[in-house]
PDB file of C-alpha atoms in Angstrom:
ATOM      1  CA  UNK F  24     112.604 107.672  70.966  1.00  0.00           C
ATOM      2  CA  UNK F  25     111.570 105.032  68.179  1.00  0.00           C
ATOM      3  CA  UNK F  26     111.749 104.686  65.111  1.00  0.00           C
ATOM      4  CA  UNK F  27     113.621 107.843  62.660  1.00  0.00           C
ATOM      5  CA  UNK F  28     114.491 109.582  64.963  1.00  0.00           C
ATOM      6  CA  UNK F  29     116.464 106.989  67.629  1.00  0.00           C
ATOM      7  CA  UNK F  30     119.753 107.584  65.016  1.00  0.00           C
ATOM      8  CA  UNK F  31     119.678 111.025  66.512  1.00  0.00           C
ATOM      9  CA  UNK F  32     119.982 110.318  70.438  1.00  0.00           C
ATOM     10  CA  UNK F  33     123.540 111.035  71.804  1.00  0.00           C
ATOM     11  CA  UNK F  34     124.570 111.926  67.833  1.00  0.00           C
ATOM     12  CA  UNK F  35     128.110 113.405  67.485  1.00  0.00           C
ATOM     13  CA  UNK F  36     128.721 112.156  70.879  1.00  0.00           C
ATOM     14  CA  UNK F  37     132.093 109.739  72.319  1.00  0.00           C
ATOM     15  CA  UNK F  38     132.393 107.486  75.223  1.00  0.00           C
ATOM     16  CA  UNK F  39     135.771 105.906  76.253  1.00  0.00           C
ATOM     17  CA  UNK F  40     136.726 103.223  78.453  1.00  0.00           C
ATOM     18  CA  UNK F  41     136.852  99.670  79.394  1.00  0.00           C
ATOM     19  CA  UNK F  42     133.771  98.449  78.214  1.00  0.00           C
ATOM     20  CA  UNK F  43     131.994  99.709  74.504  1.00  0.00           C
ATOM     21  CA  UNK F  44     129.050 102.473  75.209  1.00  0.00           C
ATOM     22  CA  UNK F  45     125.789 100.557  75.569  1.00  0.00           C
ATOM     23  CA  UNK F  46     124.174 101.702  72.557  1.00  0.00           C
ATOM     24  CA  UNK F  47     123.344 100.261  69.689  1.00  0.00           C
ATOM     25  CA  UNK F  48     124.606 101.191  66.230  1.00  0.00           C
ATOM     26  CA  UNK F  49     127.752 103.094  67.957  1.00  0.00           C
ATOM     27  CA  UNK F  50     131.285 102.376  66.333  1.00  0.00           C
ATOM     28  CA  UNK F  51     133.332 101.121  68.773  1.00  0.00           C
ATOM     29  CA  UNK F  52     137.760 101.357  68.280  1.00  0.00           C
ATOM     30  CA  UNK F  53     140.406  99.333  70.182  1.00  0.00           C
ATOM     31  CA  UNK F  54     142.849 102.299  72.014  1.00  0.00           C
ATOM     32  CA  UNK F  55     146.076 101.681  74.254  1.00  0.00           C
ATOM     33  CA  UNK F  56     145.926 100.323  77.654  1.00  0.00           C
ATOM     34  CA  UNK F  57     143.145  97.551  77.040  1.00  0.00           C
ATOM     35  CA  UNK F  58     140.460 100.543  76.022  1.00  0.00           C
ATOM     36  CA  UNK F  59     137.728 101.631  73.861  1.00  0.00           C
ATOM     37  CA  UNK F  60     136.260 104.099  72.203  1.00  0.00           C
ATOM     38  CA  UNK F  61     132.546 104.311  71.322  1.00  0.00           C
ATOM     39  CA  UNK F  62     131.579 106.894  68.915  1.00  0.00           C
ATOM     40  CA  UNK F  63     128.110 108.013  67.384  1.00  0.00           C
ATOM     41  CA  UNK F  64     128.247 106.794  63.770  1.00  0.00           C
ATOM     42  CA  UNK F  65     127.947 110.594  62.782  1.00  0.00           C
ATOM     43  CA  UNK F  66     131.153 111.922  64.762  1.00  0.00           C
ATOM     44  CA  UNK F  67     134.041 112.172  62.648  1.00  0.00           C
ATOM     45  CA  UNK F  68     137.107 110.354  63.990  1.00  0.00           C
ATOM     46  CA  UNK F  69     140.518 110.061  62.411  1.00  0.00           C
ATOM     47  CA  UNK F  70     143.557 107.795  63.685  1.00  0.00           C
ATOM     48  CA  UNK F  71     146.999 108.620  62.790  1.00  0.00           C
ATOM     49  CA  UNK F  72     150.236 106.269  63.782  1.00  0.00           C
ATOM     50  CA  UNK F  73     153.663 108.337  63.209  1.00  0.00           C
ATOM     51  CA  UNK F  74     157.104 108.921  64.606  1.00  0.00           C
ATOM     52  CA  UNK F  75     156.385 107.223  67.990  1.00  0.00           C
ATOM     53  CA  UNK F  76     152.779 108.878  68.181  1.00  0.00           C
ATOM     54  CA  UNK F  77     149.775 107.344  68.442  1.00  0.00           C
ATOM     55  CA  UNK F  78     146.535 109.996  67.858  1.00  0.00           C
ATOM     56  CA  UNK F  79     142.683 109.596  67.891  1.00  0.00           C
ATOM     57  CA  UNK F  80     140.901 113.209  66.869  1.00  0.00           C
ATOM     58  CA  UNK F  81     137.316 113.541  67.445  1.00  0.00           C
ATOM     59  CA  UNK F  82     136.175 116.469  65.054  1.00  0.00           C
ATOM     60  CA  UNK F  83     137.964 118.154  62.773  1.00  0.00           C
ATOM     61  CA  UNK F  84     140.990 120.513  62.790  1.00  0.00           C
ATOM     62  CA  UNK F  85     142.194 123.448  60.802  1.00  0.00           C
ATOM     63  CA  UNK F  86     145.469 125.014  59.789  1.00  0.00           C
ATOM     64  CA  UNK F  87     144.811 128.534  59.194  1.00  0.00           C
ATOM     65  CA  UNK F  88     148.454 128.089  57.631  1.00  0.00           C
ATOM     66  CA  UNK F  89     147.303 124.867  55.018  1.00  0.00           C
ATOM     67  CA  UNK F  90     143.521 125.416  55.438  1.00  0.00           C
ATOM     68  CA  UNK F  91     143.499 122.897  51.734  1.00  0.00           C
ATOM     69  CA  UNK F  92     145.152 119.715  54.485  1.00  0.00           C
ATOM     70  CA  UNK F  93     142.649 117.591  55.966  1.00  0.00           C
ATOM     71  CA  UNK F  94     142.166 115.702  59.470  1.00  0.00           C
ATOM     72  CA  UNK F  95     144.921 112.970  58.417  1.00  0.00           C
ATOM     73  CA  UNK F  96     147.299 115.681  56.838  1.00  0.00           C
ATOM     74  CA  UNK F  97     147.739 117.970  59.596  1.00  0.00           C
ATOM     75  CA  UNK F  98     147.934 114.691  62.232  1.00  0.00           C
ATOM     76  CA  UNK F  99     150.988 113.688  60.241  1.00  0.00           C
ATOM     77  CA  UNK F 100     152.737 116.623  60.231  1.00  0.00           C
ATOM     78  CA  UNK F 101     152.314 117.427  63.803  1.00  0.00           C
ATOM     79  CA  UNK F 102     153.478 113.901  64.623  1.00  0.00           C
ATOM     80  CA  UNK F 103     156.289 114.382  62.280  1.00  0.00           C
ATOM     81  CA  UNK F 104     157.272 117.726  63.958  1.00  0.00           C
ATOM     82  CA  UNK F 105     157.571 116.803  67.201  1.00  0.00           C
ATOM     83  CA  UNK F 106     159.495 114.867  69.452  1.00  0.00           C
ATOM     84  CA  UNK F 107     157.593 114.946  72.528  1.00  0.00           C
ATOM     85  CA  UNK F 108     153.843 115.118  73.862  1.00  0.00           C
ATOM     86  CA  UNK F 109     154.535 118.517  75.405  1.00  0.00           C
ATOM     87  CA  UNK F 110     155.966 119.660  71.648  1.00  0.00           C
ATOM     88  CA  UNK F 111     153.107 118.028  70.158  1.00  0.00           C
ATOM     89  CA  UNK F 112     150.198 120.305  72.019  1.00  0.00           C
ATOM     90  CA  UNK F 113     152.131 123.304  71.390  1.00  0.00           C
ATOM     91  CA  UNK F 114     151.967 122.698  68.086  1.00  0.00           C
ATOM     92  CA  UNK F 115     148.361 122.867  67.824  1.00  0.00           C
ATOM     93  CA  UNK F 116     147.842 126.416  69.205  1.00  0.00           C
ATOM     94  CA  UNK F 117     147.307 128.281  65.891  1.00  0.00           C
ATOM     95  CA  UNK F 118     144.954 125.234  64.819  1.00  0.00           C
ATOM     96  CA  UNK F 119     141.072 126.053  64.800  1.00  0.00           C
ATOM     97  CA  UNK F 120     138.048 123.561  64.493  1.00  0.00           C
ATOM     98  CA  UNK F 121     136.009 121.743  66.783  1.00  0.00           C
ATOM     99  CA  UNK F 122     138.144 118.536  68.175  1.00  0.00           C
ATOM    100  CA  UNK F 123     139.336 116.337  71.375  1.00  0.00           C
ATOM    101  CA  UNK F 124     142.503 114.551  70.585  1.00  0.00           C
ATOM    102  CA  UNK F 125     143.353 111.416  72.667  1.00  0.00           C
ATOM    103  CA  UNK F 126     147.612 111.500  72.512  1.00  0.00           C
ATOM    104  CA  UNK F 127     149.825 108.340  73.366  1.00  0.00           C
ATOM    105  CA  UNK F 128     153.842 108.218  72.577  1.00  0.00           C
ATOM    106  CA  UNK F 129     155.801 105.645  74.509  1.00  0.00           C
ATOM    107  CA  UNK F 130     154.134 105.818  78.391  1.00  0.00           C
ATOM    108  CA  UNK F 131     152.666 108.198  77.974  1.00  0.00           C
ATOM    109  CA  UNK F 132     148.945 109.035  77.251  1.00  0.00           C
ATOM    110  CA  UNK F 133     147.061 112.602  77.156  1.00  0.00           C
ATOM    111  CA  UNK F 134     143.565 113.631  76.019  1.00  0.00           C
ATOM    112  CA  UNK F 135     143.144 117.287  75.107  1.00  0.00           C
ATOM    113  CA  UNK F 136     140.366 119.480  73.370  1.00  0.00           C
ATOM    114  CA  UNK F 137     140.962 122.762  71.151  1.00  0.00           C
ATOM    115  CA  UNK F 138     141.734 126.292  72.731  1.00  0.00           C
ATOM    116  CA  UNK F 139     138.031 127.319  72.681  1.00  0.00           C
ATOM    117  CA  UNK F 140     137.413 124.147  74.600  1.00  0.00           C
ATOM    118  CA  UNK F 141     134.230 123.856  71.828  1.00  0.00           C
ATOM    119  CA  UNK F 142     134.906 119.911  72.143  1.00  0.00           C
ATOM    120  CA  UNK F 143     133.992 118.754  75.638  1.00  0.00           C
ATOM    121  CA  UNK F 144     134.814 115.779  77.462  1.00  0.00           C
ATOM    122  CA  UNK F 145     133.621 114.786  81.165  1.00  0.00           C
ATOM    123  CA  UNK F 146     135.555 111.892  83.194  1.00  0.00           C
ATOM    124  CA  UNK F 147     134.645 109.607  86.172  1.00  0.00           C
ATOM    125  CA  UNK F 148     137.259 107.331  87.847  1.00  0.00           C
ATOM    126  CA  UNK F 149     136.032 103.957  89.279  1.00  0.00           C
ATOM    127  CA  UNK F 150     136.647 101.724  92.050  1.00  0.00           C
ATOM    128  CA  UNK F 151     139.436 100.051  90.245  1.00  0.00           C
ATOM    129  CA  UNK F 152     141.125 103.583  88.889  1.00  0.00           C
ATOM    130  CA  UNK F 153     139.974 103.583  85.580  1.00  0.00           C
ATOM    131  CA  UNK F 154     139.358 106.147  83.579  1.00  0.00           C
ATOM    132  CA  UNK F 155     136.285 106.737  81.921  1.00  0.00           C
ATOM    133  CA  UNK F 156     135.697 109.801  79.303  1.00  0.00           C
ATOM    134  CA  UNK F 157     132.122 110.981  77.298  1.00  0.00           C
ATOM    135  CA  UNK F 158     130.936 113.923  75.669  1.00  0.00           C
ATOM    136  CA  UNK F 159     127.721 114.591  78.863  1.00  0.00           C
ATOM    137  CA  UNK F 160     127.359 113.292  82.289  1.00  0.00           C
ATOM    138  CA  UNK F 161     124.105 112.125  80.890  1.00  0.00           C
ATOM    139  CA  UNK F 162     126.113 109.340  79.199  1.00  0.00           C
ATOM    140  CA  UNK F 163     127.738 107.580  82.620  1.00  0.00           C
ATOM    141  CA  UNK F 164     123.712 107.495  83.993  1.00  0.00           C
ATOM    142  CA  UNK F 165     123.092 105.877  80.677  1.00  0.00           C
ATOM    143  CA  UNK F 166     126.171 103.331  80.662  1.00  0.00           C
ATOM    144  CA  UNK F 167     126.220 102.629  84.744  1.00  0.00           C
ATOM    145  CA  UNK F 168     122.457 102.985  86.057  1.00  0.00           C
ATOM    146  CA  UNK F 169     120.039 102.157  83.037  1.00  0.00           C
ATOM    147  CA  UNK F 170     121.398  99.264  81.879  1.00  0.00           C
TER     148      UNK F 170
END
């Protein structure tokens, strides 16, 4: 795929892990535990850092409640409302959208998608124990065979 079209392979898609998705023109953020995450330029992503919480959405969420509050807004409320990671899922449950949230506060670290499960993530878990996350399996072929 050359040319116009190449901005279009893998778009709206996320890989996470040690090393930045080989692909060029990605966006690549630092997260906890010596990780990254690689994102197609066209994926929204939002980072939020509040009352001991640490959040990376992929997507976009909606409160049917505030459906005026963006991404950031409703991040910093839930981080506000809760005091632990178990408190903080429940609080999404009324939310809508299409997201996968990756969750730190203190040791701990979760990665969770929306009820409808509309945001998909696979996983593989090397040698070494780490974890590695993306959008299709087509994604590890591309990141541990091709190249």
């Amino acid at each position: 795929m050359k040319g116009k079209m190449q901005h279009l392979l893998y778009r709206y898609q996320f890989f996470f892990g040690k090393t930045p998705f080989k692909q060029d023109g990605w966006l690549v953020r630092s997260m906890p535990e010596g990780n990254c995450l690689s994102t197609h330029p066209d994926l929204d992503v939002t980072q939020v850092s509040a009352n001991g919480f640490q959040v990376t959405l992929l997507g976009f969420i909606l409160d049917p409640d505030r459906p005026e509050d963006g991404n950031a807004e409703i991040l910093e409320r839930l981080c506000a409302s809760a005091g632990s990671v178990d408190q903080w899922i429940d609080s999404t449950e009324p939310m809508g959208g299409r997201w996968l949230i990756f969750l730190y506060h203190c040791d701990t670290g979760v990665v969770f998608n929306d009820p409808a499960g509309m945001r998909t993530a696979y996983y593989y878990l090397d040698a070494e124990g780490n974890a590695w996350l993306g959008t299709q399996p087509g994604l590890f072929q591309h990141q541990f065979i091709m190249n």
